mmCIF file of C-alpha atoms and ligand atoms in Angstrom:
data_model
loop_
_atom_site.group_PDB
_atom_site.id
_atom_site.type_symbol
_atom_site.label_atom_id
_atom_site.label_comp_id
_atom_site.label_asym_id
_atom_site.label_seq_id
_atom_site.Cartn_x
_atom_site.Cartn_y
_atom_site.Cartn_z
ATOM 1 C CA UNK J 70 63.554 86.691 30.552
ATOM 2 C CA UNK J 71 63.941 90.436 30.549
ATOM 3 C CA UNK J 72 62.568 90.708 33.749
ATOM 4 C CA UNK J 73 64.633 87.706 34.965
ATOM 5 C CA UNK J 74 68.065 89.547 34.027
ATOM 6 C CA UNK J 75 66.815 92.578 35.353
ATOM 7 C CA UNK J 76 66.307 91.057 38.782
ATOM 8 C CA UNK J 77 69.249 89.423 38.697
ATOM 9 C CA UNK J 78 71.517 92.639 38.210
ATOM 10 C CA UNK J 79 69.512 94.326 40.985
ATOM 11 C CA UNK J 80 70.710 91.157 43.165
ATOM 12 C CA UNK J 81 74.328 91.593 42.184
ATOM 13 C CA UNK J 82 74.542 95.391 42.646
ATOM 14 C CA UNK J 83 72.739 94.936 46.189
ATOM 15 C CA UNK J 84 75.507 92.580 46.961
ATOM 16 C CA UNK J 85 78.156 94.517 45.619
ATOM 17 C CA UNK J 86 77.058 97.604 47.673
ATOM 18 C CA UNK J 87 76.501 95.827 50.382
ATOM 19 C CA UNK J 88 79.961 94.004 50.483
ATOM 20 C CA UNK J 89 81.300 97.317 49.556
ATOM 21 C CA UNK J 90 79.974 99.137 52.355
ATOM 22 C CA UNK J 91 80.808 96.633 54.999
ATOM 23 C CA UNK J 92 84.374 96.930 54.431
ATOM 24 C CA UNK J 93 84.390 100.543 54.035
ATOM 25 C CA UNK J 94 82.782 100.344 58.297
ATOM 26 C CA UNK J 95 85.472 97.957 58.906
ATOM 27 C CA UNK J 96 88.134 99.993 57.458
ATOM 28 C CA UNK J 97 86.805 103.121 58.963
ATOM 29 C CA UNK J 98 86.628 101.190 62.604
ATOM 30 C CA UNK J 99 90.023 99.778 62.224
ATOM 31 C CA UNK J 100 92.122 103.165 61.515
ATOM 32 C CA UNK J 101 89.932 104.694 64.993
ATOM 33 C CA UNK J 102 91.141 101.974 67.074
ATOM 34 C CA UNK J 103 94.695 101.957 65.348
ATOM 35 C CA UNK J 104 95.244 106.120 65.569
ATOM 36 C CA UNK J 105 94.195 105.371 69.778
ATOM 37 C CA UNK J 106 96.626 102.747 69.766
ATOM 38 C CA UNK J 107 99.074 105.026 68.027
ATOM 39 C CA UNK J 108 98.523 107.983 70.135
ATOM 40 C CA UNK J 109 99.368 106.248 73.099
ATOM 41 C CA UNK J 110 102.126 104.478 71.822
ATOM 42 C CA UNK J 111 103.615 107.997 70.891
ATOM 43 C CA UNK J 112 102.863 108.985 74.107
ATOM 44 C CA UNK J 113 104.859 106.193 75.871
ATOM 45 C CA UNK J 114 107.736 106.802 73.517
ATOM 46 C CA UNK J 115 107.715 110.210 74.275
ATOM 47 C CA UNK J 116 107.832 109.730 78.053
ATOM 48 C CA UNK J 117 111.032 106.647 77.670
ATOM 49 C CA UNK J 118 112.733 109.578 75.518
ATOM 50 C CA UNK J 119 113.002 112.038 77.565
ATOM 51 C CA UNK J 120 113.024 109.753 80.769
ATOM 52 C CA UNK J 121 116.291 111.724 81.801
ATOM 53 C CA UNK J 122 115.052 115.163 81.709
ATOM 54 C CA UNK J 123 111.988 113.644 83.591
ATOM 55 C CA UNK J 124 113.668 112.010 85.716
ATOM 56 C CA UNK J 125 112.021 108.895 85.417
ATOM 57 C CA UNK J 126 112.880 106.124 87.394
ATOM 58 C CA UNK J 127 113.126 102.332 86.016
ATOM 59 C CA UNK J 128 109.971 101.348 87.666
ATOM 60 C CA UNK J 129 107.931 104.103 86.550
ATOM 61 C CA UNK J 130 108.966 103.156 83.250
ATOM 62 C CA UNK J 131 107.845 99.858 84.172
ATOM 63 C CA UNK J 132 104.480 101.345 85.171
ATOM 64 C CA UNK J 133 103.643 103.083 82.118
ATOM 65 C CA UNK J 134 104.418 99.678 79.919
ATOM 66 C CA UNK J 135 102.012 97.909 81.982
ATOM 67 C CA UNK J 136 99.308 100.848 81.353
ATOM 68 C CA UNK J 137 100.034 101.030 78.120
ATOM 69 C CA UNK J 138 99.610 96.729 77.592
ATOM 70 C CA UNK J 139 96.322 97.257 79.992
ATOM 71 C CA UNK J 140 95.072 99.738 77.239
ATOM 72 C CA UNK J 141 96.023 97.789 74.084
ATOM 73 C CA UNK J 142 94.782 94.578 75.580
ATOM 74 C CA UNK J 143 96.690 91.512 76.241
ATOM 75 C CA UNK J 144 98.010 93.220 79.113
ATOM 76 C CA UNK J 145 99.045 91.628 82.603
ATOM 77 C CA UNK J 146 96.424 91.398 85.285
ATOM 78 C CA UNK J 147 96.988 93.577 88.229
ATOM 79 C CA UNK J 148 98.623 92.067 91.235
ATOM 80 C CA UNK J 149 97.177 92.910 94.770
ATOM 81 C CA UNK J 150 99.571 92.055 97.125
ATOM 82 C CA UNK J 151 97.806 92.493 100.864
ATOM 83 C CA UNK J 152 99.965 92.819 103.353
ATOM 84 C CA UNK J 153 99.865 92.750 107.290
ATOM 85 C CA UNK J 154 102.849 94.490 108.950
ATOM 86 C CA UNK J 155 103.270 95.742 112.532
ATOM 87 C CA UNK J 156 105.484 97.541 114.613
ATOM 88 C CA UNK J 157 108.763 96.353 115.629
ATOM 89 C CA UNK J 158 112.443 97.034 115.466
ATOM 90 C CA UNK J 159 112.855 94.920 112.434
ATOM 91 C CA UNK J 160 109.836 96.545 110.373
ATOM 92 C CA UNK J 161 111.331 98.882 108.342
ATOM 93 C CA UNK J 162 114.230 96.740 107.421
ATOM 94 C CA UNK J 163 111.251 94.297 106.507
ATOM 95 C CA UNK J 164 109.184 96.559 104.391
ATOM 96 C CA UNK J 165 112.128 98.341 102.747
ATOM 97 C CA UNK J 166 113.204 94.410 101.362
ATOM 98 C CA UNK J 167 110.164 93.562 100.017
ATOM 99 C CA UNK J 168 109.063 96.980 98.538
ATOM 100 C CA UNK J 169 112.694 96.871 96.406
ATOM 101 C CA UNK J 170 111.599 93.751 95.688
ATOM 102 C CA UNK J 171 108.161 94.969 94.257
ATOM 103 C CA UNK J 172 109.973 97.765 92.238
ATOM 104 C CA UNK J 173 110.579 95.306 90.030
ATOM 105 C CA UNK J 174 107.092 94.330 89.250
ATOM 106 C CA UNK J 175 105.064 96.077 86.883
ATOM 107 C CA UNK J 176 101.831 94.678 87.452
ATOM 108 C CA UNK J 177 101.609 95.056 90.980
ATOM 109 C CA UNK J 178 99.332 96.838 93.574
ATOM 110 C CA UNK J 179 100.497 97.105 97.306
ATOM 111 C CA UNK J 180 98.206 96.932 99.396
ATOM 112 C CA UNK J 181 99.662 97.441 103.061
ATOM 113 C CA UNK J 182 97.400 97.061 106.017
ATOM 114 C CA UNK J 183 98.841 98.296 109.510
ATOM 115 C CA UNK J 184 98.016 96.451 113.130
ATOM 116 C CA UNK J 185 98.064 99.936 114.571
ATOM 117 C CA UNK J 186 95.301 102.641 115.506
ATOM 118 C CA UNK J 187 96.517 104.827 113.094
ATOM 119 C CA UNK J 188 98.562 104.579 110.080
ATOM 120 C CA UNK J 189 102.570 105.696 111.208
ATOM 121 C CA UNK J 190 104.840 107.958 109.550
ATOM 122 C CA UNK J 191 107.400 104.967 109.033
ATOM 123 C CA UNK J 192 105.139 103.029 106.499
ATOM 124 C CA UNK J 193 104.076 106.134 104.732
ATOM 125 C CA UNK J 194 107.624 107.119 104.172
ATOM 126 C CA UNK J 195 108.648 103.639 102.856
ATOM 127 C CA UNK J 196 105.747 103.702 100.494
ATOM 128 C CA UNK J 197 105.701 107.298 99.142
ATOM 129 C CA UNK J 198 109.539 106.409 98.369
ATOM 130 C CA UNK J 199 109.041 103.102 96.851
ATOM 131 C CA UNK J 200 107.211 104.284 93.915
ATOM 132 C CA UNK J 201 104.868 101.752 93.597
ATOM 133 C CA UNK J 202 101.170 102.057 93.582
ATOM 134 C CA UNK J 203 99.825 101.282 96.905
ATOM 135 C CA UNK J 204 97.162 101.439 99.067
ATOM 136 C CA UNK J 205 97.444 102.723 102.800
ATOM 137 C CA UNK J 206 95.271 101.324 105.179
ATOM 138 C CA UNK J 207 95.412 100.192 108.848
ATOM 139 C CA UNK J 208 93.238 97.815 111.411
ATOM 140 C CA UNK J 209 94.020 96.995 114.685
ATOM 141 C CA UNK J 210 94.291 93.397 115.811
ATOM 142 C CA UNK J 211 92.095 93.475 118.885
ATOM 143 C CA UNK J 212 93.578 93.003 122.121
ATOM 144 C CA UNK J 213 92.657 89.640 123.525
ATOM 145 C CA UNK J 214 93.553 88.173 119.978
ATOM 146 C CA UNK J 215 96.789 90.161 120.534
ATOM 147 C CA UNK J 216 99.868 87.372 120.872
ATOM 148 C CA UNK J 217 101.721 88.179 123.916
ATOM 149 C CA UNK J 218 105.616 88.301 124.182
ATOM 150 C CA UNK J 219 106.422 85.325 125.495
ATOM 151 C CA UNK J 220 103.155 83.048 123.847
ATOM 152 C CA UNK J 221 104.689 80.729 121.174
ATOM 153 C CA UNK J 222 103.440 82.015 117.444
ATOM 154 C CA UNK J 223 101.112 78.853 117.048
ATOM 155 C CA UNK J 224 99.014 80.385 119.784
ATOM 156 C CA UNK J 225 97.371 82.952 117.984
ATOM 157 C CA UNK J 226 96.203 83.865 114.848
ATOM 158 C CA UNK J 227 97.724 86.878 113.045
ATOM 159 C CA UNK J 228 97.508 88.914 110.153
ATOM 160 C CA UNK J 229 93.497 88.193 110.168
ATOM 161 C CA UNK J 230 91.979 91.733 111.124
ATOM 162 C CA UNK J 231 94.358 93.361 108.217
ATOM 163 C CA UNK J 232 94.104 90.534 105.240
ATOM 164 C CA UNK J 233 90.307 91.365 106.196
ATOM 165 C CA UNK J 234 90.430 94.722 105.834
ATOM 166 C CA UNK J 235 92.559 94.296 102.278
ATOM 167 C CA UNK J 236 89.886 92.365 101.075
ATOM 168 C CA UNK J 237 87.765 94.450 101.918
ATOM 169 C CA UNK J 238 89.355 97.452 100.317
ATOM 170 C CA UNK J 239 89.185 95.519 97.509
ATOM 171 C CA UNK J 240 85.686 94.768 97.383
ATOM 172 C CA UNK J 241 84.959 98.549 98.331
ATOM 173 C CA UNK J 242 86.810 100.090 95.608
ATOM 174 C CA UNK J 243 86.878 97.058 92.614
ATOM 175 C CA UNK J 244 84.270 95.962 90.104
ATOM 176 C CA UNK J 245 83.558 92.275 88.711
ATOM 177 C CA UNK J 246 84.456 91.387 85.341
ATOM 178 C CA UNK J 247 85.996 95.208 85.041
ATOM 179 C CA UNK J 248 88.836 95.220 86.763
ATOM 180 C CA UNK J 249 91.380 92.241 86.018
ATOM 181 C CA UNK J 250 93.721 90.895 88.563
ATOM 182 C CA UNK J 251 94.869 88.372 91.167
ATOM 183 C CA UNK J 252 95.253 88.874 94.845
ATOM 184 C CA UNK J 253 97.968 87.649 96.575
ATOM 185 C CA UNK J 254 98.799 87.380 100.575
ATOM 186 C CA UNK J 255 102.049 88.742 101.201
ATOM 187 C CA UNK J 256 103.350 88.603 104.494
ATOM 188 C CA UNK J 257 105.882 91.575 105.423
ATOM 189 C CA UNK J 258 108.582 89.265 106.471
ATOM 190 C CA UNK J 259 109.009 86.340 103.956
ATOM 191 C CA UNK J 260 111.154 86.664 100.911
ATOM 192 C CA UNK J 261 110.163 86.592 97.506
ATOM 193 C CA UNK J 262 111.641 85.903 94.067
ATOM 194 C CA UNK J 263 110.281 88.568 90.789
ATOM 195 C CA UNK J 264 109.890 85.052 89.000
ATOM 196 C CA UNK J 265 106.991 84.318 91.443
ATOM 197 C CA UNK J 266 105.108 87.552 90.365
ATOM 198 C CA UNK J 267 105.378 86.357 86.509
ATOM 199 C CA UNK J 268 103.702 82.703 87.879
ATOM 200 C CA UNK J 269 100.783 84.828 89.632
ATOM 201 C CA UNK J 270 100.293 86.555 86.398
ATOM 202 C CA UNK J 271 98.998 83.231 84.741
ATOM 203 C CA UNK J 272 96.279 83.024 87.569
ATOM 204 C CA UNK J 273 93.006 82.129 86.577
ATOM 205 C CA UNK J 274 91.143 80.949 89.463
ATOM 206 C CA UNK J 275 93.088 79.721 91.898
ATOM 207 C CA UNK J 276 96.967 78.817 91.742
ATOM 208 C CA UNK J 277 99.464 77.197 93.741
ATOM 209 C CA UNK J 278 103.250 76.600 93.884
ATOM 210 C CA UNK J 279 105.989 75.607 96.563
ATOM 211 C CA UNK J 280 107.009 77.325 99.627
ATOM 212 C CA UNK J 281 110.436 76.962 100.594
ATOM 213 C CA UNK J 282 111.473 76.675 104.500
ATOM 214 C CA UNK J 283 107.794 75.859 106.051
ATOM 215 C CA UNK J 284 105.949 73.017 107.106
ATOM 216 C CA UNK J 285 109.007 71.402 109.176
ATOM 217 C CA UNK J 286 110.592 70.506 105.793
ATOM 218 C CA UNK J 287 112.883 72.612 103.113
ATOM 219 C CA UNK J 288 109.562 72.728 101.221
ATOM 220 C CA UNK J 289 106.228 72.453 101.494
ATOM 221 C CA UNK J 290 104.264 71.474 97.471
ATOM 222 C CA UNK J 291 101.849 70.066 95.787
ATOM 223 C CA UNK J 292 102.071 66.604 94.649
ATOM 224 C CA UNK J 293 100.725 66.051 91.332
ATOM 225 C CA UNK J 294 99.229 63.163 89.174
ATOM 226 C CA UNK J 295 101.808 62.574 86.298
ATOM 227 C CA UNK J 296 99.189 61.643 83.925
ATOM 228 C CA UNK J 297 96.703 64.681 84.486
ATOM 229 C CA UNK J 298 98.762 67.349 86.158
ATOM 230 C CA UNK J 299 96.507 68.189 88.427
ATOM 231 C CA UNK J 300 97.057 68.467 92.246
ATOM 232 C CA UNK J 301 96.340 65.087 94.313
ATOM 233 C CA UNK J 302 97.994 65.475 97.742
ATOM 234 C CA UNK J 303 100.833 67.542 99.276
ATOM 235 C CA UNK J 304 104.190 66.943 101.001
ATOM 236 C CA UNK J 305 104.175 68.622 104.102
ATOM 237 C CA UNK J 306 106.004 68.014 107.550
ATOM 238 C CA UNK J 307 102.442 69.145 109.637
ATOM 239 C CA UNK J 308 99.351 67.445 108.751
ATOM 240 C CA UNK J 309 99.608 66.604 105.265
ATOM 241 C CA UNK J 310 95.972 65.499 105.148
ATOM 242 C CA UNK J 311 94.536 69.394 105.781
ATOM 243 C CA UNK J 312 91.873 69.934 102.830
ATOM 244 C CA UNK J 313 94.560 72.465 101.467
ATOM 245 C CA UNK J 314 98.391 72.073 102.812
ATOM 246 C CA UNK J 315 99.862 75.152 101.522
ATOM 247 C CA UNK J 316 101.030 78.294 103.330
ATOM 248 C CA UNK J 317 99.737 81.692 102.833
ATOM 249 C CA UNK J 318 102.355 82.103 100.689
ATOM 250 C CA UNK J 319 101.590 79.570 98.213
ATOM 251 C CA UNK J 320 98.314 80.454 96.697
ATOM 252 C CA UNK J 321 97.123 83.262 94.674
ATOM 253 C CA UNK J 322 93.041 83.912 93.719
ATOM 254 C CA UNK J 323 91.568 85.512 91.055
ATOM 255 C CA UNK J 324 90.026 88.932 91.938
ATOM 256 C CA UNK J 325 86.811 88.629 90.369
ATOM 257 C CA UNK J 326 86.633 85.435 92.831
ATOM 258 C CA UNK J 327 87.330 87.407 95.922
ATOM 259 C CA UNK J 328 84.920 90.058 94.595
ATOM 260 C CA UNK J 329 81.964 87.613 94.133
ATOM 261 C CA UNK J 330 82.009 85.336 97.170
ATOM 262 C CA UNK J 331 81.738 88.094 100.101
ATOM 263 C CA UNK J 332 81.302 85.683 102.828
ATOM 264 C CA UNK J 333 85.127 84.272 101.766
ATOM 265 C CA UNK J 334 86.875 86.209 105.081
ATOM 266 C CA UNK J 335 89.385 85.124 107.633
ATOM 267 C CA UNK J 336 88.233 84.462 111.167
ATOM 268 C CA UNK J 337 90.104 83.901 114.703
ATOM 269 C CA UNK J 338 87.410 81.296 114.911
ATOM 270 C CA UNK J 339 89.204 79.043 112.125
ATOM 271 C CA UNK J 340 91.393 76.033 113.865
ATOM 272 C CA UNK J 341 94.999 76.725 114.397
ATOM 273 C CA UNK J 342 97.020 76.398 111.215
ATOM 274 C CA UNK J 343 94.065 75.978 109.175
ATOM 275 C CA UNK J 344 93.357 79.505 107.882
ATOM 276 C CA UNK J 345 94.639 78.813 104.469
ATOM 277 C CA UNK J 346 92.345 75.659 104.209
ATOM 278 C CA UNK J 347 89.481 77.020 105.199
ATOM 279 C CA UNK J 348 89.657 80.299 103.165
ATOM 280 C CA UNK J 349 90.583 78.246 100.260
ATOM 281 C CA UNK J 350 87.686 75.920 100.536
ATOM 282 C CA UNK J 351 85.575 79.161 99.791
ATOM 283 C CA UNK J 352 86.624 79.403 96.144
ATOM 284 C CA UNK J 353 88.007 75.841 94.987
ATOM 285 C CA UNK J 354 88.458 71.873 95.294
ATOM 286 C CA UNK J 355 92.098 70.124 95.602
ATOM 287 C CA UNK J 356 91.287 69.125 92.022
ATOM 288 C CA UNK J 357 90.804 72.653 90.217
ATOM 289 C CA UNK J 358 93.552 74.199 92.034
ATOM 290 C CA UNK J 359 96.600 75.572 88.944
ATOM 291 C CA UNK J 360 99.942 73.994 89.893
ATOM 292 C CA UNK J 361 102.242 76.667 88.993
ATOM 293 C CA UNK J 362 106.074 77.219 89.287
ATOM 294 C CA UNK J 363 107.054 74.480 86.720
ATOM 295 C CA UNK J 364 104.343 72.264 87.714
ATOM 296 C CA UNK J 365 105.695 72.543 91.171
ATOM 297 C CA UNK J 366 109.324 71.651 90.986
ATOM 298 C CA UNK J 367 110.476 75.328 91.653
ATOM 299 C CA UNK J 368 110.549 77.250 94.796
ATOM 300 C CA UNK J 369 110.186 81.047 94.144
ATOM 301 C CA UNK J 370 109.244 82.253 97.817
ATOM 302 C CA UNK J 371 110.482 81.301 101.185
ATOM 303 C CA UNK J 372 108.898 81.813 104.721
ATOM 304 C CA UNK J 373 111.677 83.180 106.148
ATOM 305 C CA UNK J 374 111.800 84.695 109.689
ATOM 306 C CA UNK J 375 113.515 87.315 111.102
ATOM 307 C CA UNK J 376 115.149 86.671 114.297
ATOM 308 C CA UNK J 377 114.110 89.147 117.138
ATOM 309 C CA UNK J 378 117.164 91.145 117.586
ATOM 310 C CA UNK J 379 118.825 92.031 121.229
ATOM 311 C CA UNK J 380 118.395 95.470 121.670
ATOM 312 C CA UNK J 381 119.632 97.261 125.296
ATOM 313 C CA UNK J 382 119.787 100.616 123.933
ATOM 314 C CA UNK J 383 118.100 103.201 121.338
ATOM 315 C CA UNK J 384 119.859 106.138 119.370
ATOM 316 C CA UNK J 385 117.747 109.099 119.690
ATOM 317 C CA UNK J 386 116.221 110.499 116.997
ATOM 318 C CA UNK J 387 116.835 108.133 114.482
ATOM 319 C CA UNK J 388 114.472 106.087 112.958
ATOM 320 C CA UNK J 389 115.823 102.618 112.172
HETATM 321 N N1 UDP S 218 101.408 90.404 111.800
HETATM 322 C C1 UDP S 218 100.309 91.560 112.567
HETATM 323 N N2 UDP S 218 100.321 91.574 113.885
HETATM 324 C C2 UDP S 218 100.659 90.688 114.235
HETATM 325 C C3 UDP S 218 101.700 89.695 113.974
HETATM 326 C C4 UDP S 218 101.842 89.515 112.829
HETATM 327 O O1 UDP S 218 100.106 92.069 111.500
HETATM 328 O O2 UDP S 218 100.423 91.207 115.897
HETATM 329 C C5 UDP S 218 101.611 90.424 110.704
HETATM 330 C C6 UDP S 218 102.873 90.057 109.901
HETATM 331 O O3 UDP S 218 103.775 91.385 109.843
HETATM 332 C C7 UDP S 218 103.227 89.042 108.998
HETATM 333 C C8 UDP S 218 101.796 88.382 109.027
HETATM 334 O O4 UDP S 218 101.139 89.447 110.055
HETATM 335 O O5 UDP S 218 103.075 90.213 107.680
HETATM 336 C C9 UDP S 218 102.469 87.235 109.466
HETATM 337 O O6 UDP S 218 102.695 87.085 110.798
HETATM 338 P P1 UDP S 218 104.177 86.109 111.179
HETATM 339 O O7 UDP S 218 105.174 86.661 110.148
HETATM 340 O O8 UDP S 218 104.601 86.554 112.816
HETATM 341 O O9 UDP S 218 103.690 84.838 111.189
HETATM 342 P P2 UDP S 218 104.202 83.210 111.062
HETATM 343 O O10 UDP S 218 105.175 83.636 109.696
HETATM 344 O O11 UDP S 218 104.977 83.271 112.169
HETATM 345 O O12 UDP S 218 103.366 82.669 110.395
HETATM 346 MN MN1 MN S 219 106.241 85.052 108.938
#
């Protein structure tokens, strides 16, 4: 009897010690995490409190907030926006317009790819002035694929070389399962609401939404099944039966998918007007698309085109 009591006592003591120790370890771990987060929070608050002395811009403060949220977890994924751009009279105006939209987006990394032999000072200056995290690249369209002045726009693919160069940069510099992000193809002449970037931040695999002023209608948009909420087709004034009747501006793809499907690139061999369809087919099917922008009922991006200005003379030494 006494022996049995003794054993019971020992077991009880063991259980008490075991739980006691476990609780102590958990408290210790929590205290480390907390002090790390507290340090970051302290740093962030110091920057915010002294923003005038440090001359921090609104966008720099947004960036600090984004980096802080990333560290504490639950922050927004980085949006890698790939923008092909080429020299013409309206280039500076276009890039100024979209860089100032992007300055209001905290979680952006702008990948600008010039269609040129070398990077230009014009683009370099816009990027440096923008306060945006950016990567500046160049990739020239080969002459035989280049659109001639009198060619209709649909005759050649545009942006192929540059989008591929952007994809290559992501694949060379980012790591699967480590870098949290979404990839978006952002042409330099469209008009983007900052609300669009909140939607892009929600993308899990491949997200889609309406695009205004394209495809022969006032908007091109995915049609959703009323019961399941899934994409079952597209409203478009041009080939609505394409595998994905979606403009380049109407979808975004999870970074891990881009980093693992290495064969997914743009090509001059793709049929005209089917670049988007062929590219998306590497990643997903219609049924698996994620409809965004309030179930595709809101337009947050417009396929605007800037009229080519008639210019009869140039003012010397003036960058316009
Ligand atoms: N683009 C380019 N080189 C060119 C023509 C176009 O880099 O020779 C870029 C352009 O700046 C834009 C994208 O490719 O970001 C798509 O071109 P565009 O807007 O002319 O095409 P569309 O809107 O007519 O499809
Ligand atoms: Mn365009």
